[in-house]
């Protein structure tokens, strides 16, 4: 199964990324996911059924530890692996 995770951390600042946004980006970029798209208003990444939940766990733990008072997260099934 192939999954897509969409997430935001708040509050955000267009002038300088807060620490919680930086660690969120690092969490998905180092998780072995593909199709990673990180931006100021939303972020997405795709991967397998094991990789995405593991990345979401790391993202939540790291961003909350870094001071994010709010993290929005959505995971969708987007297909089968290999497609």
Short mmCIF file of N, CA, C and O in Angstrom, two decimals:
data_model
loop_
_atom_site.label_atom_id
_atom_site.label_comp_id
_atom_site.label_asym_id
_atom_site.label_seq_id
_atom_site.Cartn_x
_atom_site.Cartn_y
_atom_site.Cartn_z
N UNK A 1 0.83 -1.17 0.00
CA UNK A 1 0.00 0.00 0.00
C UNK A 1 0.89 1.25 0.00
O UNK A 1 1.89 1.31 0.70
N UNK A 2 0.49 2.22 -0.79
CA UNK A 2 1.23 3.49 -0.87
C UNK A 2 0.40 4.57 -0.18
O UNK A 2 -0.81 4.68 -0.39
N UNK A 3 1.07 5.36 0.67
CA UNK A 3 0.39 6.38 1.46
C UNK A 3 0.98 7.75 1.20
O UNK A 3 2.16 7.88 0.86
N UNK A 4 0.15 8.77 1.39
CA UNK A 4 0.60 10.16 1.34
C UNK A 4 0.30 10.79 2.69
O UNK A 4 -0.81 10.69 3.20
N UNK A 5 1.29 11.45 3.26
CA UNK A 5 1.10 12.20 4.49
C UNK A 5 1.14 13.69 4.14
O UNK A 5 1.97 14.13 3.35
N UNK A 6 0.17 14.41 4.67
CA UNK A 6 0.12 15.86 4.54
C UNK A 6 0.17 16.42 5.96
O UNK A 6 -0.53 15.93 6.83
N UNK A 7 1.00 17.44 6.17
CA UNK A 7 1.12 17.96 7.53
C UNK A 7 1.48 19.44 7.53
O UNK A 7 2.05 19.96 6.58
N UNK A 8 1.11 20.10 8.62
CA UNK A 8 1.54 21.47 8.89
C UNK A 8 1.87 21.55 10.37
O UNK A 8 1.31 20.82 11.19
N UNK A 9 2.78 22.43 10.70
CA UNK A 9 3.08 22.75 12.10
C UNK A 9 2.80 24.23 12.28
O UNK A 9 3.01 25.03 11.35
N UNK A 10 2.32 24.57 13.42
CA UNK A 10 1.98 25.98 13.67
C UNK A 10 2.57 26.41 15.01
O UNK A 10 2.79 25.57 15.87
N UNK A 11 2.78 27.69 15.19
CA UNK A 11 2.59 28.74 14.21
C UNK A 11 3.72 28.75 13.20
O UNK A 11 4.79 28.19 13.43
N UNK A 12 3.47 29.36 12.06
CA UNK A 12 4.53 29.47 11.07
C UNK A 12 4.88 30.93 10.87
O UNK A 12 4.11 31.83 11.20
N UNK A 13 6.07 31.13 10.35
CA UNK A 13 6.61 32.48 10.14
C UNK A 13 7.21 32.49 8.74
O UNK A 13 8.07 31.67 8.43
N UNK A 14 6.77 33.40 7.90
CA UNK A 14 7.28 33.45 6.53
C UNK A 14 8.69 34.01 6.45
O UNK A 14 9.39 33.78 5.48
N UNK A 15 9.12 34.73 7.46
CA UNK A 15 10.47 35.31 7.43
C UNK A 15 11.55 34.31 7.84
O UNK A 15 12.62 34.29 7.26
N UNK A 16 11.26 33.51 8.85
CA UNK A 16 12.24 32.53 9.34
C UNK A 16 11.51 31.31 9.86
O UNK A 16 10.61 31.42 10.69
N UNK A 17 11.90 30.14 9.37
CA UNK A 17 11.24 28.90 9.80
C UNK A 17 11.50 28.64 11.28
O UNK A 17 12.66 28.65 11.72
N UNK A 18 10.43 28.42 12.07
CA UNK A 18 10.63 28.10 13.48
C UNK A 18 11.24 26.70 13.63
O UNK A 18 11.18 25.88 12.71
N UNK A 19 11.81 26.45 14.78
CA UNK A 19 12.49 25.17 15.03
C UNK A 19 11.58 23.97 14.75
O UNK A 19 12.01 22.98 14.17
N UNK A 20 10.31 24.05 15.14
CA UNK A 20 9.42 22.90 14.92
C UNK A 20 9.21 22.63 13.43
O UNK A 20 9.06 21.49 13.03
N UNK A 21 9.24 23.66 12.59
CA UNK A 21 9.12 23.45 11.15
C UNK A 21 10.40 22.82 10.59
O UNK A 21 10.33 21.96 9.70
N UNK A 22 11.53 23.22 11.10
CA UNK A 22 12.81 22.66 10.65
C UNK A 22 12.89 21.17 10.99
O UNK A 22 13.26 20.36 10.14
N UNK A 23 12.52 20.79 12.21
CA UNK A 23 12.61 19.37 12.57
C UNK A 23 11.55 18.55 11.84
O UNK A 23 11.79 17.38 11.55
N UNK A 24 10.41 19.13 11.52
CA UNK A 24 9.39 18.42 10.73
C UNK A 24 9.96 18.09 9.35
O UNK A 24 9.82 16.96 8.86
N UNK A 25 10.59 19.07 8.73
CA UNK A 25 11.19 18.84 7.41
C UNK A 25 12.26 17.77 7.48
O UNK A 25 12.32 16.86 6.65
N UNK A 26 13.13 17.84 8.50
CA UNK A 26 14.17 16.83 8.66
C UNK A 26 13.58 15.44 8.86
O UNK A 26 14.10 14.46 8.35
N UNK A 27 12.49 15.36 9.61
CA UNK A 27 11.86 14.06 9.89
C UNK A 27 11.40 13.38 8.61
O UNK A 27 11.61 12.18 8.43
N UNK A 28 10.79 14.12 7.70
CA UNK A 28 10.31 13.49 6.46
C UNK A 28 11.44 13.31 5.45
O UNK A 28 11.45 12.33 4.71
N UNK A 29 12.40 14.23 5.43
CA UNK A 29 13.48 14.11 4.47
C UNK A 29 14.43 12.97 4.79
O UNK A 29 15.08 12.43 3.90
N UNK A 30 14.52 12.57 6.05
CA UNK A 30 15.43 11.48 6.45
C UNK A 30 14.70 10.16 6.66
O UNK A 30 15.33 9.18 7.06
N UNK A 31 13.41 10.11 6.37
CA UNK A 31 12.61 8.90 6.64
C UNK A 31 12.55 7.92 5.48
O UNK A 31 11.87 6.92 5.55
N UNK A 32 13.25 8.22 4.39
CA UNK A 32 13.22 7.31 3.25
C UNK A 32 11.94 7.42 2.45
O UNK A 32 11.61 6.51 1.69
N UNK A 33 11.22 8.52 2.60
CA UNK A 33 10.01 8.75 1.82
C UNK A 33 10.39 9.39 0.49
O UNK A 33 11.46 9.93 0.33
N UNK A 34 9.45 9.32 -0.46
CA UNK A 34 9.72 9.99 -1.73
C UNK A 34 8.61 11.00 -2.01
O UNK A 34 7.66 11.12 -1.24
N UNK A 35 8.74 11.71 -3.08
CA UNK A 35 7.79 12.76 -3.45
C UNK A 35 7.61 13.75 -2.30
O UNK A 35 6.50 14.17 -2.01
N UNK A 36 8.71 14.11 -1.65
CA UNK A 36 8.66 15.05 -0.53
C UNK A 36 8.53 16.46 -1.08
O UNK A 36 9.33 16.88 -1.92
N UNK A 37 7.51 17.18 -0.62
CA UNK A 37 7.29 18.57 -1.03
C UNK A 37 7.05 19.38 0.24
O UNK A 37 6.04 19.20 0.91
N UNK A 38 8.00 20.24 0.57
CA UNK A 38 7.93 21.03 1.79
C UNK A 38 7.76 22.49 1.41
O UNK A 38 8.51 23.02 0.60
N UNK A 39 6.75 23.14 2.00
CA UNK A 39 6.49 24.55 1.72
C UNK A 39 5.97 25.26 2.95
O UNK A 39 5.71 24.64 3.97
N UNK A 40 5.78 26.58 2.87
CA UNK A 40 5.37 27.35 4.05
C UNK A 40 3.94 27.09 4.52
O UNK A 40 3.62 27.32 5.67
N UNK A 41 3.07 26.61 3.63
CA UNK A 41 1.66 26.44 4.02
C UNK A 41 1.20 24.98 4.05
O UNK A 41 0.06 24.71 4.40
N UNK A 42 2.05 24.06 3.69
CA UNK A 42 1.69 22.66 3.71
C UNK A 42 2.83 21.82 3.18
O UNK A 42 3.66 22.29 2.41
N UNK A 43 2.84 20.58 3.61
CA UNK A 43 3.93 19.67 3.28
C UNK A 43 3.35 18.31 2.96
O UNK A 43 2.39 17.88 3.62
N UNK A 44 3.92 17.63 1.99
CA UNK A 44 3.48 16.28 1.65
C UNK A 44 4.68 15.38 1.41
O UNK A 44 5.76 15.86 1.06
N UNK A 45 4.46 14.10 1.60
CA UNK A 45 5.46 13.10 1.26
C UNK A 45 4.71 11.79 1.04
O UNK A 45 3.61 11.60 1.58
N UNK A 46 5.29 10.91 0.25
CA UNK A 46 4.67 9.62 -0.02
C UNK A 46 5.65 8.50 0.28
O UNK A 46 6.85 8.69 0.25
N UNK A 47 5.08 7.33 0.55
CA UNK A 47 5.90 6.16 0.81
C UNK A 47 5.05 4.95 1.10
O UNK A 47 3.82 4.98 0.97
N UNK A 48 5.68 3.90 1.54
CA UNK A 48 5.01 2.64 1.81
C UNK A 48 4.25 2.64 3.13
O UNK A 48 4.37 3.55 3.95
N UNK A 49 3.49 1.58 3.33
CA UNK A 49 2.61 1.45 4.49
C UNK A 49 3.38 1.36 5.81
O UNK A 49 2.80 1.62 6.87
N UNK A 50 4.64 1.00 5.78
CA UNK A 50 5.45 0.99 7.00
C UNK A 50 6.18 2.32 7.20
O UNK A 50 6.29 2.82 8.32
N UNK A 51 6.67 2.89 6.10
CA UNK A 51 7.49 4.09 6.19
C UNK A 51 6.70 5.33 6.59
O UNK A 51 7.18 6.14 7.38
N UNK A 52 5.50 5.51 6.06
CA UNK A 52 4.75 6.73 6.35
C UNK A 52 4.31 6.80 7.81
O UNK A 52 4.53 7.83 8.46
N UNK A 53 3.73 5.75 8.40
CA UNK A 53 3.38 5.84 9.82
C UNK A 53 4.62 6.04 10.72
O UNK A 53 4.55 6.78 11.70
N UNK A 54 5.73 5.41 10.37
CA UNK A 54 6.95 5.61 11.16
C UNK A 54 7.42 7.06 11.05
O UNK A 54 7.83 7.67 12.05
N UNK A 55 7.34 7.64 9.86
CA UNK A 55 7.73 9.04 9.68
C UNK A 55 6.78 9.96 10.43
O UNK A 55 7.22 10.95 11.03
N UNK A 56 5.49 9.65 10.41
CA UNK A 56 4.50 10.47 11.13
C UNK A 56 4.77 10.43 12.63
O UNK A 56 4.68 11.46 13.31
N UNK A 57 5.12 9.28 13.15
CA UNK A 57 5.45 9.16 14.57
C UNK A 57 6.66 10.04 14.91
O UNK A 57 6.63 10.81 15.87
N UNK A 58 7.71 9.93 14.11
CA UNK A 58 8.91 10.75 14.35
C UNK A 58 8.60 12.23 14.21
O UNK A 58 9.04 13.04 15.03
N UNK A 59 7.81 12.58 13.21
CA UNK A 59 7.45 13.97 12.99
C UNK A 59 6.69 14.53 14.19
O UNK A 59 7.01 15.61 14.69
N UNK A 60 5.70 13.80 14.68
CA UNK A 60 4.93 14.27 15.84
C UNK A 60 5.80 14.42 17.07
O UNK A 60 5.75 15.45 17.76
N UNK A 61 6.58 13.42 17.36
CA UNK A 61 7.43 13.47 18.57
C UNK A 61 8.43 14.62 18.50
O UNK A 61 8.61 15.37 19.46
N UNK A 62 9.07 14.78 17.33
CA UNK A 62 10.11 15.80 17.20
C UNK A 62 9.53 17.21 17.18
O UNK A 62 10.11 18.12 17.77
N UNK A 63 8.42 17.42 16.49
CA UNK A 63 7.86 18.77 16.41
C UNK A 63 7.27 19.21 17.74
O UNK A 63 7.42 20.37 18.13
N UNK A 64 6.63 18.31 18.45
CA UNK A 64 6.09 18.67 19.77
C UNK A 64 7.21 18.98 20.74
O UNK A 64 7.13 19.93 21.51
N UNK A 65 8.28 18.19 20.70
CA UNK A 65 9.44 18.45 21.55
C UNK A 65 10.08 19.80 21.21
O UNK A 65 10.59 20.50 22.09
N UNK A 66 10.03 20.17 19.92
CA UNK A 66 10.62 21.43 19.48
C UNK A 66 9.71 22.64 19.74
O UNK A 66 10.06 23.75 19.37
N UNK A 67 8.55 22.40 20.34
CA UNK A 67 7.71 23.52 20.74
C UNK A 67 6.49 23.82 19.91
O UNK A 67 5.84 24.85 20.12
N UNK A 68 6.16 22.97 18.95
CA UNK A 68 4.95 23.22 18.15
C UNK A 68 3.71 23.06 19.03
O UNK A 68 3.51 21.99 19.60
N UNK A 69 2.87 24.09 19.14
CA UNK A 69 1.65 23.94 19.92
C UNK A 69 0.54 23.26 19.12
O UNK A 69 -0.46 22.84 19.69
N UNK A 70 0.73 23.15 17.79
CA UNK A 70 -0.29 22.51 16.96
C UNK A 70 0.37 21.85 15.77
O UNK A 70 1.18 22.44 15.07
N UNK A 71 0.00 20.59 15.53
CA UNK A 71 0.45 19.85 14.36
C UNK A 71 -0.80 19.25 13.72
O UNK A 71 -1.57 18.55 14.38
N UNK A 72 -0.99 19.52 12.45
CA UNK A 72 -2.10 18.93 11.69
C UNK A 72 -1.52 17.87 10.78
O UNK A 72 -0.53 18.11 10.09
N UNK A 73 -2.16 16.70 10.77
CA UNK A 73 -1.61 15.56 10.05
C UNK A 73 -2.74 14.78 9.41
O UNK A 73 -3.77 14.54 10.05
N UNK A 74 -2.55 14.42 8.16
CA UNK A 74 -3.54 13.59 7.46
C UNK A 74 -2.79 12.56 6.64
O UNK A 74 -1.80 12.88 5.99
N UNK A 75 -3.27 11.32 6.67
CA UNK A 75 -2.66 10.25 5.87
C UNK A 75 -3.74 9.67 4.97
O UNK A 75 -4.83 9.34 5.45
N UNK A 76 -3.41 9.55 3.68
CA UNK A 76 -4.33 9.00 2.69
C UNK A 76 -3.70 7.84 1.95
O UNK A 76 -2.50 7.87 1.66
N UNK A 77 -4.49 6.85 1.60
CA UNK A 77 -4.06 5.78 0.72
C UNK A 77 -4.11 6.33 -0.70
O UNK A 77 -5.16 6.86 -1.11
N UNK A 78 -3.01 6.22 -1.42
CA UNK A 78 -2.96 6.76 -2.78
C UNK A 78 -2.71 5.68 -3.83
O UNK A 78 -2.64 5.99 -5.01
N UNK A 79 -2.56 4.44 -3.44
CA UNK A 79 -2.35 3.38 -4.40
C UNK A 79 -1.61 2.22 -3.79
O UNK A 79 -1.49 2.08 -2.57
N UNK A 80 -1.13 1.38 -4.68
CA UNK A 80 -0.35 0.21 -4.28
C UNK A 80 1.11 0.49 -4.52
O UNK A 80 1.46 1.26 -5.42
N UNK A 81 2.01 -0.12 -3.73
CA UNK A 81 3.44 0.03 -3.96
C UNK A 81 3.77 -0.44 -5.37
O UNK A 81 3.20 -1.40 -5.87
N UNK A 82 4.70 0.26 -6.00
CA UNK A 82 5.12 -0.12 -7.33
C UNK A 82 4.31 0.52 -8.44
O UNK A 82 4.57 0.31 -9.60
N UNK A 83 3.32 1.31 -8.07
CA UNK A 83 2.49 1.99 -9.09
C UNK A 83 2.77 3.44 -9.09
O UNK A 83 3.01 4.06 -8.13
#
